Amino acid sequence: MARFPVEPFKIKVVEPIRRTTAEERKEILEAAGYNLFAVRSEDVYIDLLTDSGTAAMSDDQWAGIMIGDESYAGSRNFLNLGEAVKAITGFRHFVPTHQGRGAESVLFACTVEPGHRVPSNMHFDTTQANIIVRGGEPVDLLADEGLDPISDVPFKGNIDPRKLEAFIAETGPDRIPLGMLTVTNNSGGGQPVSMDNIRTTGEILHRHGIPFFLDACRYAENAYFIKLRDPGYANQSVLDIAREMFSYADGCTMSAKKDALVNIGGFLALNDEGLFQRVCKELILREGFYTYGGLAGRDLEAVARGLWEGLDENYLAYRIAHTRYLAERLSEERVPILTPPGGHAVYLDARRFLPHVVQSELPGQALACALYLEGGIRSVEIGSVMFARRDPETGGMVYPELELVRLAIPRRVYTQAHLDHVVDTCKHLYDHREVIGGLRYTYAPDLLRHFTARFEPL
Ligand SMILES: *Cc1c(COP(=O)(O)O)cnc(C)c1O
């Protein structure tokens, strides 16, 4: 049997959660148009919608909140955050942003023009959308093994360097304002990217004069995976591994709501002086003055402290083992999941879970709804609802390779019994999978569809 890791913390504050009845959940789901984003959190028992902004902060972070310096310009918390960002990433400049997409929006406003293309291992949905609204095209060049839901290779988040070379040759460097890597690869299962792959990506891009940015939301989990899985790094500190990762890049976007263990915040860090000046102008327009970027001083302090906590190796060992526990228990019950598990989530493989539901009937969304109806569990579909696109030439729908349901794990929030409830619910549904049917849209917006779409059962 999988073993639950011993927590490197004890609990000081608790928040009650409520179990609803199956009849209540049926009504709630209907009213929400079968979209779990439209369900009130009070009506959710175990909330695995996202690991973003859902962390339990430490007593030290809460103490930091009390010394927020709410000055418009130059608050001490901005300086503290700047020290942490510099010490960890090594980038010369940084600006705070209200969250990760704020950093993306500002970065792409300053770099992407109509006709541009931006390669990555796999762009996250907000990254994609922020490139598209600037007239650019996000292009995913994940190595093929990352698309295989059961291959056991250690770094399934890697970009394919040959695809990247071919992409640059075909597109021409002039139309590529920057290249990116998402570490870990959220949309592809939270899978890590190897140090070799980060280094090689930097080399390829730089050889063509193209800047290289990391989408660094889960850089600490990625660094810990490198330590675990690359023997060359077994004896290095996670901090040194993280520094080396950043050393190959020219900048990063960061959602502090992930590995910086806060409920709100982010930043954009970079080396280029000219770009930094343009970023500051754009930031003032969109986010706020460059010493607060849409955040209160107290939030900046929580991010500064959380950045260091997120690199603590006792915490990271627990974090990765906590996620692995859920994956191993599900595997023991033969529930089809993506393996090996990533850092922040376990992904149910909806195509293997519900082989009788075809992609146009949205198997991932159907499974996410079933998890809620059965166990009051909120998850998120990462499949056709999130990523299917209409081909501009043929007009037909292009479906993604993977139909996943993400069970994202908030940091330091749920206990073993909570995870066991998730396992029991998944096992029950898998044993009765034939009664789960597909869905169809009753409303489908064209950008970031999954947040507001509505559905009905077929
Ligand atoms: C969460 C996330 C973002 C966007 O960050 P927000 O803080 O939600 O705006 C971007 N990229 C990745 C990989 C993410 O996980």
Short mmCIF file of C-alpha atoms and ligand atoms in Angstrom, two decimals:
data_model
loop_
_atom_site.label_atom_id
_atom_site.label_comp_id
_atom_site.label_asym_id
_atom_site.label_seq_id
_atom_site.Cartn_x
_atom_site.Cartn_y
_atom_site.Cartn_z
CA MET A 1 0.00 0.00 0.00
CA ALA A 2 1.14 3.52 -0.77
CA ARG A 3 2.27 5.43 2.32
CA PHE A 4 1.14 8.91 3.15
CA PRO A 5 4.05 11.25 3.89
CA VAL A 6 4.45 12.69 7.35
CA GLU A 7 3.60 16.40 7.23
CA PRO A 8 6.46 18.81 8.04
CA PHE A 9 3.99 21.15 9.78
CA LYS A 10 1.15 21.07 12.27
CA ILE A 11 -2.27 22.68 11.94
CA LYS A 12 -2.94 26.01 13.68
CA VAL A 13 -6.08 27.28 11.93
CA VAL A 14 -8.94 25.22 10.49
CA GLU A 15 -11.75 25.96 8.05
CA PRO A 16 -14.93 23.85 8.27
CA ILE A 17 -16.14 22.08 5.13
CA ARG A 18 -19.61 20.67 4.59
CA ARG A 19 -20.83 17.48 2.95
CA THR A 20 -23.90 17.87 0.76
CA THR A 21 -26.33 15.12 -0.18
CA ALA A 22 -26.39 13.52 -3.63
CA GLU A 23 -29.79 15.15 -4.34
CA GLU A 24 -28.45 18.58 -3.42
CA ARG A 25 -25.44 18.10 -5.68
CA LYS A 26 -27.63 17.10 -8.61
CA GLU A 27 -29.62 20.35 -8.31
CA ILE A 28 -26.48 22.42 -7.79
CA LEU A 29 -24.81 20.96 -10.88
CA GLU A 30 -27.87 21.52 -13.08
CA ALA A 31 -28.10 25.13 -11.93
CA ALA A 32 -24.39 25.55 -12.72
CA GLY A 33 -24.86 24.36 -16.31
CA TYR A 34 -22.59 21.36 -15.60
CA ASN A 35 -19.67 23.74 -15.26
CA LEU A 36 -17.87 23.28 -11.93
CA PHE A 37 -16.45 26.82 -12.14
CA ALA A 38 -20.04 27.99 -11.56
CA VAL A 39 -20.49 25.98 -8.34
CA ARG A 40 -20.13 27.84 -5.05
CA SER A 41 -17.14 26.67 -3.02
CA GLU A 42 -19.43 26.13 -0.01
CA ASP A 43 -21.15 23.41 -2.03
CA VAL A 44 -17.87 21.56 -2.62
CA TYR A 45 -16.51 19.01 -0.16
CA ILE A 46 -12.99 18.45 -1.50
CA ASP A 47 -11.90 21.24 -3.83
CA LEU A 48 -9.29 20.04 -6.32
CA LEU A 49 -10.23 22.59 -8.98
CA THR A 50 -6.80 24.14 -8.81
CA ASP A 51 -3.61 24.35 -6.81
CA SER A 52 -3.51 28.03 -7.76
CA GLY A 53 -3.92 30.50 -4.91
CA THR A 54 -5.31 27.77 -2.68
CA ALA A 55 -2.26 27.12 -0.48
CA ALA A 56 -2.44 27.33 3.30
CA MET A 57 -0.01 30.09 4.21
CA SER A 58 2.40 29.62 7.10
CA ASP A 59 2.37 31.54 10.39
CA ASP A 60 5.48 33.34 9.11
CA GLN A 61 3.65 34.47 5.96
CA TRP A 62 0.69 35.66 8.03
CA ALA A 63 3.08 37.52 10.29
CA GLY A 64 4.51 39.13 7.14
CA ILE A 65 1.00 40.28 6.20
CA MET A 66 0.95 42.37 9.38
CA ILE A 67 4.04 44.31 8.38
CA GLY A 68 2.65 45.31 5.00
CA ASP A 69 3.97 48.73 4.04
CA GLU A 70 1.12 50.22 2.04
CA SER A 71 3.07 53.09 0.49
CA TYR A 72 2.32 53.78 -3.14
CA ALA A 73 5.99 53.77 -4.12
CA GLY A 74 9.05 51.97 -2.79
CA SER A 75 7.46 49.94 0.00
CA ARG A 76 9.85 47.80 2.04
CA ASN A 77 7.93 44.69 1.04
CA PHE A 78 8.72 45.41 -2.60
CA LEU A 79 12.40 45.53 -1.66
CA ASN A 80 12.13 42.26 0.28
CA LEU A 81 10.44 40.61 -2.68
CA GLY A 82 13.06 42.00 -5.03
CA GLU A 83 15.80 40.46 -2.89
CA ALA A 84 14.12 37.06 -2.98
CA VAL A 85 13.47 37.17 -6.73
CA LYS A 86 17.04 38.24 -7.43
CA ALA A 87 18.59 35.66 -5.11
CA ILE A 88 16.55 32.82 -6.60
CA THR A 89 16.24 33.71 -10.29
CA GLY A 90 19.32 35.87 -10.79
CA PHE A 91 17.43 38.10 -13.26
CA ARG A 92 18.43 41.76 -13.15
CA HIS A 93 14.95 43.32 -13.20
CA PHE A 94 11.55 42.37 -11.91
CA VAL A 95 8.08 43.82 -11.55
CA PRO A 96 5.28 42.46 -9.35
CA THR A 97 1.99 41.63 -11.06
CA HIS A 98 -1.37 40.74 -9.63
CA GLN A 99 -0.91 37.12 -10.77
CA GLY A 100 0.74 35.06 -13.50
CA ARG A 101 -1.47 36.22 -16.33
CA GLY A 102 -0.70 39.83 -15.42
CA ALA A 103 2.96 39.04 -16.12
CA GLU A 104 2.00 37.32 -19.39
CA SER A 105 -0.22 40.16 -20.50
CA VAL A 106 2.49 42.76 -19.91
CA LEU A 107 5.25 40.64 -21.46
CA PHE A 108 3.32 39.85 -24.64
CA ALA A 109 2.04 43.41 -24.98
CA CYS A 110 5.70 44.42 -25.23
CA THR A 111 6.91 41.61 -27.50
CA VAL A 112 4.20 39.96 -29.63
CA GLU A 113 2.84 41.48 -32.85
CA PRO A 114 0.35 40.14 -35.37
CA GLY A 115 1.93 37.30 -37.37
CA HIS A 116 4.36 36.34 -34.59
CA ARG A 117 4.63 32.78 -33.36
CA VAL A 118 5.71 31.74 -29.85
CA PRO A 119 7.02 28.20 -29.32
CA SER A 120 6.91 26.34 -26.01
CA ASN A 121 6.85 22.79 -24.73
CA MET A 122 3.18 23.49 -23.99
CA HIS A 123 1.56 26.84 -23.33
CA PHE A 124 -0.85 27.13 -20.43
CA ASP A 125 -4.36 28.33 -21.34
CA THR A 126 -3.91 31.92 -20.14
CA THR A 127 -0.53 32.07 -21.90
CA GLN A 128 -2.12 30.88 -25.14
CA ALA A 129 -4.91 33.41 -24.84
CA ASN A 130 -2.56 36.28 -24.04
CA ILE A 131 -0.51 35.51 -27.17
CA ILE A 132 -3.63 35.14 -29.33
CA VAL A 133 -5.14 38.48 -28.27
CA ARG A 134 -1.91 40.16 -29.47
CA GLY A 135 -2.35 38.56 -32.89
CA GLY A 136 0.32 35.92 -32.26
CA GLU A 137 0.18 32.16 -32.52
CA PRO A 138 1.16 29.92 -29.57
CA VAL A 139 2.84 26.72 -30.78
CA ASP A 140 3.34 23.60 -28.62
CA LEU A 141 6.38 21.46 -29.41
CA LEU A 142 6.25 18.89 -26.61
CA ALA A 143 8.40 15.78 -27.13
CA ASP A 144 6.21 12.87 -28.23
CA GLU A 145 6.69 10.84 -25.03
CA GLY A 146 4.94 13.68 -23.14
CA LEU A 147 1.77 12.83 -25.03
CA ASP A 148 1.90 9.16 -24.07
CA PRO A 149 -0.28 8.88 -20.97
CA ILE A 150 1.51 5.85 -19.53
CA SER A 151 5.16 6.08 -20.61
CA ASP A 152 7.46 6.10 -17.61
CA VAL A 153 10.17 8.47 -18.85
CA PRO A 154 11.36 10.80 -16.09
CA PHE A 155 11.00 14.16 -17.85
CA LYS A 156 7.77 14.10 -19.82
CA GLY A 157 7.57 17.89 -19.89
CA ASN A 158 10.50 18.26 -22.29
CA ILE A 159 10.23 20.21 -25.51
CA ASP A 160 11.44 18.32 -28.60
CA PRO A 161 14.66 20.13 -29.66
CA ARG A 162 14.36 18.82 -33.24
CA LYS A 163 10.81 20.14 -33.52
CA LEU A 164 12.07 23.47 -32.17
CA GLU A 165 14.87 23.64 -34.76
CA ALA A 166 12.44 22.77 -37.55
CA PHE A 167 9.95 25.34 -36.24
CA ILE A 168 12.57 28.11 -36.27
CA ALA A 169 13.72 27.15 -39.79
CA GLU A 170 10.13 27.16 -41.06
CA THR A 171 8.96 30.32 -39.27
CA GLY A 172 12.13 32.40 -39.41
CA PRO A 173 13.60 34.00 -36.26
CA ASP A 174 12.14 37.41 -37.20
CA ARG A 175 8.65 36.16 -36.50
CA ILE A 176 9.61 34.57 -33.16
CA PRO A 177 9.76 37.30 -30.49
CA LEU A 178 10.58 34.76 -27.76
CA GLY A 179 10.50 31.08 -26.93
CA MET A 180 9.20 29.61 -23.68
CA LEU A 181 9.24 26.50 -21.52
CA THR A 182 6.55 25.81 -18.93
CA VAL A 183 8.14 24.23 -15.83
CA THR A 184 6.53 21.97 -14.76
CA ASN A 185 4.25 21.42 -17.75
CA ASN A 186 0.82 22.13 -16.25
CA SER A 187 -1.35 21.40 -19.30
CA GLY A 188 0.58 18.20 -20.02
CA GLY A 189 0.18 16.67 -16.57
CA GLY A 190 2.49 18.70 -14.33
CA GLN A 191 5.44 16.82 -15.79
CA PRO A 192 8.94 18.15 -15.19
CA VAL A 193 11.43 19.44 -17.74
CA SER A 194 15.02 18.20 -17.45
CA MET A 195 17.99 20.49 -16.90
CA ASP A 196 19.49 19.28 -20.19
CA ASN A 197 16.32 20.24 -22.00
CA ILE A 198 16.25 23.72 -20.45
CA ARG A 199 19.91 24.25 -21.35
CA THR A 200 19.46 22.94 -24.90
CA THR A 201 16.35 25.08 -25.46
CA GLY A 202 18.28 28.16 -24.37
CA GLU A 203 21.16 27.28 -26.70
CA ILE A 204 18.92 26.73 -29.71
CA LEU A 205 16.92 29.92 -29.19
CA HIS A 206 19.99 32.03 -28.48
CA ARG A 207 21.82 30.71 -31.55
CA HIS A 208 19.02 32.34 -33.55
CA GLY A 209 18.97 35.50 -31.43
CA ILE A 210 15.61 34.62 -29.85
CA PRO A 211 15.04 35.45 -26.15
CA PHE A 212 14.08 32.56 -23.86
CA PHE A 213 11.55 32.85 -21.01
CA LEU A 214 10.47 30.30 -18.44
CA ASP A 215 6.86 30.06 -17.33
CA ALA A 216 8.15 29.43 -13.84
CA CYS A 217 4.95 28.88 -11.80
CA ARG A 218 6.18 25.50 -10.54
CA TYR A 219 9.91 26.00 -10.84
CA ALA A 220 10.55 24.67 -7.30
CA GLU A 221 8.65 21.43 -7.93
CA ASN A 222 10.51 21.13 -11.24
CA ALA A 223 13.85 21.66 -9.49
CA TYR A 224 12.96 19.02 -6.91
CA PHE A 225 12.11 16.52 -9.67
CA ILE A 226 15.51 17.21 -11.24
CA LYS A 227 17.12 16.42 -7.90
CA LEU A 228 15.11 13.18 -7.61
CA ARG A 229 15.44 11.97 -11.18
CA ASP A 230 18.73 13.25 -12.58
CA PRO A 231 21.61 11.52 -10.76
CA GLY A 232 23.89 14.43 -11.67
CA TYR A 233 21.88 16.67 -9.34
CA ALA A 234 21.19 14.29 -6.44
CA ASN A 235 23.60 16.10 -4.14
CA GLN A 236 22.78 19.67 -5.12
CA SER A 237 20.44 21.91 -3.18
CA VAL A 238 17.08 22.69 -4.78
CA LEU A 239 18.01 26.37 -4.62
CA ASP A 240 21.15 25.77 -6.68
CA ILE A 241 19.20 23.65 -9.16
CA ALA A 242 16.60 26.40 -9.50
CA ARG A 243 19.33 28.99 -10.03
CA GLU A 244 20.87 26.89 -12.77
CA MET A 245 17.46 26.50 -14.46
CA PHE A 246 16.98 30.27 -14.51
CA SER A 247 20.58 30.86 -15.64
CA TYR A 248 19.78 29.52 -19.13
CA ALA A 249 16.84 31.91 -19.61
CA ASP A 250 16.48 35.65 -20.19
CA GLY A 251 13.46 36.04 -17.97
CA CYS A 252 10.41 34.38 -16.49
CA THR A 253 6.73 34.85 -15.86
CA MET A 254 5.61 33.66 -12.46
CA SER A 255 2.30 32.97 -10.80
CA ALA A 256 3.18 33.18 -7.12
CA LYS A 257 -0.13 31.42 -6.47
CA LYS A 258 1.68 28.16 -7.16
CA ASP A 259 5.18 27.58 -5.79
CA ALA A 260 5.32 30.80 -3.77
CA LEU A 261 2.49 29.48 -1.55
CA VAL A 262 0.31 32.60 -1.60
CA ASN A 263 -3.31 33.30 -2.40
CA ILE A 264 -2.59 36.11 -4.86
CA GLY A 265 0.46 37.51 -6.64
CA GLY A 266 2.97 37.06 -9.42
CA PHE A 267 5.89 38.70 -11.13
CA LEU A 268 7.77 39.17 -14.35
CA ALA A 269 11.56 39.03 -14.14
CA LEU A 270 14.01 39.65 -16.97
CA ASN A 271 17.49 40.82 -17.91
CA ASP A 272 16.99 43.07 -20.94
CA GLU A 273 17.13 46.77 -20.02
CA GLY A 274 15.12 48.08 -22.99
CA LEU A 275 12.40 45.49 -22.55
CA PHE A 276 12.26 46.29 -18.83
CA GLN A 277 11.54 49.95 -19.61
CA ARG A 278 8.72 49.02 -21.98
CA VAL A 279 7.40 46.56 -19.40
CA CYS A 280 7.26 49.28 -16.72
CA LYS A 281 5.22 51.53 -19.01
CA GLU A 282 2.81 48.75 -19.82
CA LEU A 283 2.65 47.69 -16.18
CA ILE A 284 1.65 51.16 -15.01
CA LEU A 285 -1.13 51.13 -17.58
CA ARG A 286 -2.49 47.72 -16.65
CA GLU A 287 -1.35 46.49 -13.25
CA GLY A 288 -0.11 49.44 -11.22
CA PHE A 289 3.06 51.30 -10.36
CA TYR A 290 6.19 49.17 -10.73
CA THR A 291 6.77 48.81 -7.00
CA TYR A 292 3.41 47.18 -6.32
CA GLY A 293 2.05 45.85 -9.62
CA GLY A 294 -1.57 45.45 -8.56
CA LEU A 295 -0.80 44.02 -5.12
CA ALA A 296 -0.97 45.39 -1.59
CA GLY A 297 2.33 45.72 0.26
CA ARG A 298 1.25 42.88 2.56
CA ASP A 299 0.76 40.60 -0.44
CA LEU A 300 4.27 41.37 -1.65
CA GLU A 301 5.61 40.34 1.76
CA ALA A 302 3.70 37.05 1.71
CA VAL A 303 5.15 36.30 -1.74
CA ALA A 304 8.68 37.16 -0.60
CA ARG A 305 8.43 34.76 2.35
CA GLY A 306 6.55 32.13 0.36
CA LEU A 307 9.23 32.01 -2.32
CA TRP A 308 11.74 30.81 0.28
CA GLU A 309 9.29 28.37 1.91
CA GLY A 310 8.47 26.87 -1.46
CA LEU A 311 12.14 25.91 -1.87
CA ASP A 312 12.36 24.18 1.53
CA GLU A 313 13.38 20.60 0.81
CA ASN A 314 11.36 19.07 3.67
CA TYR A 315 8.30 20.83 2.30
CA LEU A 316 9.05 19.74 -1.28
CA ALA A 317 9.64 16.11 -0.24
CA TYR A 318 6.23 16.12 1.47
CA ARG A 319 4.58 17.94 -1.41
CA ILE A 320 5.75 15.54 -4.10
CA ALA A 321 5.04 12.46 -1.94
CA HIS A 322 1.54 13.77 -1.09
CA THR A 323 0.69 13.95 -4.78
CA ARG A 324 2.36 10.58 -5.42
CA TYR A 325 0.28 9.01 -2.63
CA LEU A 326 -2.96 9.90 -4.40
CA ALA A 327 -1.59 8.57 -7.70
CA GLU A 328 -0.37 5.31 -6.19
CA ARG A 329 -3.63 4.65 -4.36
CA LEU A 330 -5.59 5.27 -7.57
CA SER A 331 -3.26 2.95 -9.49
CA GLU A 332 -3.71 0.28 -6.81
CA GLU A 333 -7.45 0.52 -7.53
CA ARG A 334 -6.72 0.29 -11.30
CA VAL A 335 -8.20 3.74 -11.98
CA PRO A 336 -6.58 5.00 -15.23
CA ILE A 337 -4.31 7.95 -14.53
CA LEU A 338 -1.43 9.65 -16.24
CA THR A 339 1.83 8.16 -15.01
CA PRO A 340 4.19 8.98 -13.53
CA PRO A 341 2.26 11.65 -11.58
CA GLY A 342 3.38 15.27 -11.88
CA GLY A 343 4.08 17.59 -8.98
CA HIS A 344 0.87 19.43 -8.32
CA ALA A 345 -1.87 17.15 -9.55
CA VAL A 346 -2.99 13.70 -10.51
CA TYR A 347 -4.66 13.44 -13.88
CA LEU A 348 -7.39 10.95 -14.59
CA ASP A 349 -7.22 9.70 -18.17
CA ALA A 350 -10.80 10.23 -19.30
CA ARG A 351 -10.34 8.42 -22.60
CA ARG A 352 -9.39 5.21 -20.81
CA PHE A 353 -11.83 5.88 -17.93
CA LEU A 354 -14.81 6.40 -20.26
CA PRO A 355 -13.90 4.62 -23.51
CA HIS A 356 -17.57 4.67 -24.58
CA VAL A 357 -17.73 8.52 -24.62
CA VAL A 358 -16.25 9.96 -27.86
CA GLN A 359 -14.26 13.21 -27.76
CA SER A 360 -17.06 15.31 -29.25
CA GLU A 361 -19.17 14.25 -26.24
CA LEU A 362 -16.58 15.71 -23.85
CA PRO A 363 -15.51 12.71 -21.75
CA GLY A 364 -13.33 14.80 -19.44
CA GLN A 365 -16.11 17.20 -18.56
CA ALA A 366 -18.50 14.27 -18.10
CA LEU A 367 -16.08 12.61 -15.68
CA ALA A 368 -15.49 15.85 -13.74
CA CYS A 369 -19.26 16.21 -13.28
CA ALA A 370 -19.56 12.59 -12.14
CA LEU A 371 -16.86 13.15 -9.48
CA TYR A 372 -18.87 16.05 -8.13
CA LEU A 373 -22.18 14.20 -8.16
CA GLU A 374 -20.72 11.15 -6.47
CA GLY A 375 -18.28 12.61 -3.95
CA GLY A 376 -18.68 16.39 -3.83
CA ILE A 377 -15.22 16.64 -5.40
CA ARG A 378 -14.40 19.54 -7.69
CA SER A 379 -11.83 18.91 -10.42
CA VAL A 380 -11.19 20.49 -13.79
CA GLU A 381 -11.33 19.12 -17.30
CA ILE A 382 -8.14 19.57 -19.30
CA GLY A 383 -9.19 18.26 -22.65
CA SER A 384 -11.57 19.24 -25.41
CA VAL A 385 -13.46 21.86 -23.41
CA MET A 386 -10.20 23.65 -22.66
CA PHE A 387 -8.28 23.04 -25.89
CA ALA A 388 -10.38 21.89 -28.87
CA ARG A 389 -10.08 24.51 -31.61
CA ARG A 390 -11.86 25.12 -34.87
CA ASP A 391 -9.48 24.75 -37.80
CA PRO A 392 -9.63 28.13 -39.63
CA GLU A 393 -9.13 26.42 -43.02
CA THR A 394 -11.37 23.35 -42.85
CA GLY A 395 -13.86 24.67 -40.24
CA GLY A 396 -13.71 21.28 -38.50
CA MET A 397 -12.92 20.81 -34.80
CA VAL A 398 -9.37 19.81 -33.88
CA TYR A 399 -9.39 17.78 -30.67
CA PRO A 400 -6.43 17.55 -28.27
CA GLU A 401 -4.49 14.29 -27.87
CA LEU A 402 -5.25 14.02 -24.18
CA GLU A 403 -8.61 14.12 -22.40
CA LEU A 404 -7.69 14.64 -18.78
CA VAL A 405 -9.44 15.43 -15.54
CA ARG A 406 -7.05 17.20 -13.24
CA LEU A 407 -7.17 16.58 -9.51
CA ALA A 408 -5.04 19.55 -8.49
CA ILE A 409 -3.77 19.45 -4.96
CA PRO A 410 -3.77 22.63 -2.89
CA ARG A 411 -0.52 23.01 -0.96
CA ARG A 412 -0.58 22.06 2.74
CA VAL A 413 -4.41 21.87 2.78
CA TYR A 414 -5.75 18.30 2.63
CA THR A 415 -5.03 15.32 4.90
CA GLN A 416 -4.73 11.62 4.14
CA ALA A 417 -8.42 10.98 4.91
CA HIS A 418 -9.38 13.64 2.36
CA LEU A 419 -7.29 11.96 -0.32
CA ASP A 420 -8.71 8.55 0.62
CA HIS A 421 -12.20 9.93 0.03
CA VAL A 422 -11.08 10.97 -3.46
CA VAL A 423 -9.70 7.48 -4.11
CA ASP A 424 -12.92 5.80 -2.93
CA THR A 425 -15.03 8.08 -5.13
CA CYS A 426 -12.88 7.45 -8.22
CA LYS A 427 -12.92 3.70 -7.64
CA HIS A 428 -16.71 3.67 -7.28
CA LEU A 429 -17.14 5.65 -10.50
CA TYR A 430 -14.69 3.48 -12.39
CA ASP A 431 -16.50 0.33 -11.25
CA HIS A 432 -19.77 1.86 -12.55
CA ARG A 433 -18.29 3.77 -15.52
CA GLU A 434 -20.78 2.49 -18.08
CA VAL A 435 -23.57 4.63 -16.59
CA ILE A 436 -21.61 7.87 -17.14
CA GLY A 437 -22.73 9.54 -20.39
CA GLY A 438 -21.41 12.47 -22.45
CA LEU A 439 -22.35 16.16 -22.53
CA ARG A 440 -23.03 18.82 -25.13
CA TYR A 441 -22.61 22.59 -25.07
CA THR A 442 -25.52 24.92 -24.50
CA TYR A 443 -23.13 27.91 -24.49
CA ALA A 444 -19.50 28.04 -25.69
CA PRO A 445 -17.53 31.32 -25.79
CA ASP A 446 -14.54 31.36 -28.18
CA LEU A 447 -11.75 32.41 -25.78
CA LEU A 448 -10.99 30.66 -22.45
CA ARG A 449 -14.14 28.63 -23.05
CA HIS A 450 -13.89 26.34 -20.03
CA PHE A 451 -14.43 29.15 -17.50
CA THR A 452 -17.93 30.10 -18.61
CA ALA A 453 -19.25 27.40 -20.98
CA ARG A 454 -22.49 25.65 -20.09
CA PHE A 455 -23.53 22.08 -20.86
CA GLU A 456 -26.33 19.56 -20.68
CA PRO A 457 -26.27 15.77 -20.54
CA LEU A 458 -26.82 14.00 -23.84
C1 LIG B 1 -1.49 29.32 -13.22
C2 LIG B 1 -0.61 29.34 -14.40
C3 LIG B 1 -0.50 30.52 -15.17
C4 LIG B 1 -1.32 31.76 -14.92
O1 LIG B 1 -1.17 32.24 -13.62
P1 LIG B 1 -2.39 32.96 -12.85
O2 LIG B 1 -1.78 33.34 -11.55
O3 LIG B 1 -3.49 31.96 -12.72
O4 LIG B 1 -2.79 34.13 -13.67
C5 LIG B 1 0.38 30.48 -16.23
N1 LIG B 1 1.08 29.38 -16.53
C6 LIG B 1 0.98 28.24 -15.81
C7 LIG B 1 1.79 27.06 -16.18
C8 LIG B 1 0.12 28.18 -14.73
O5 LIG B 1 0.01 27.05 -14.04
#
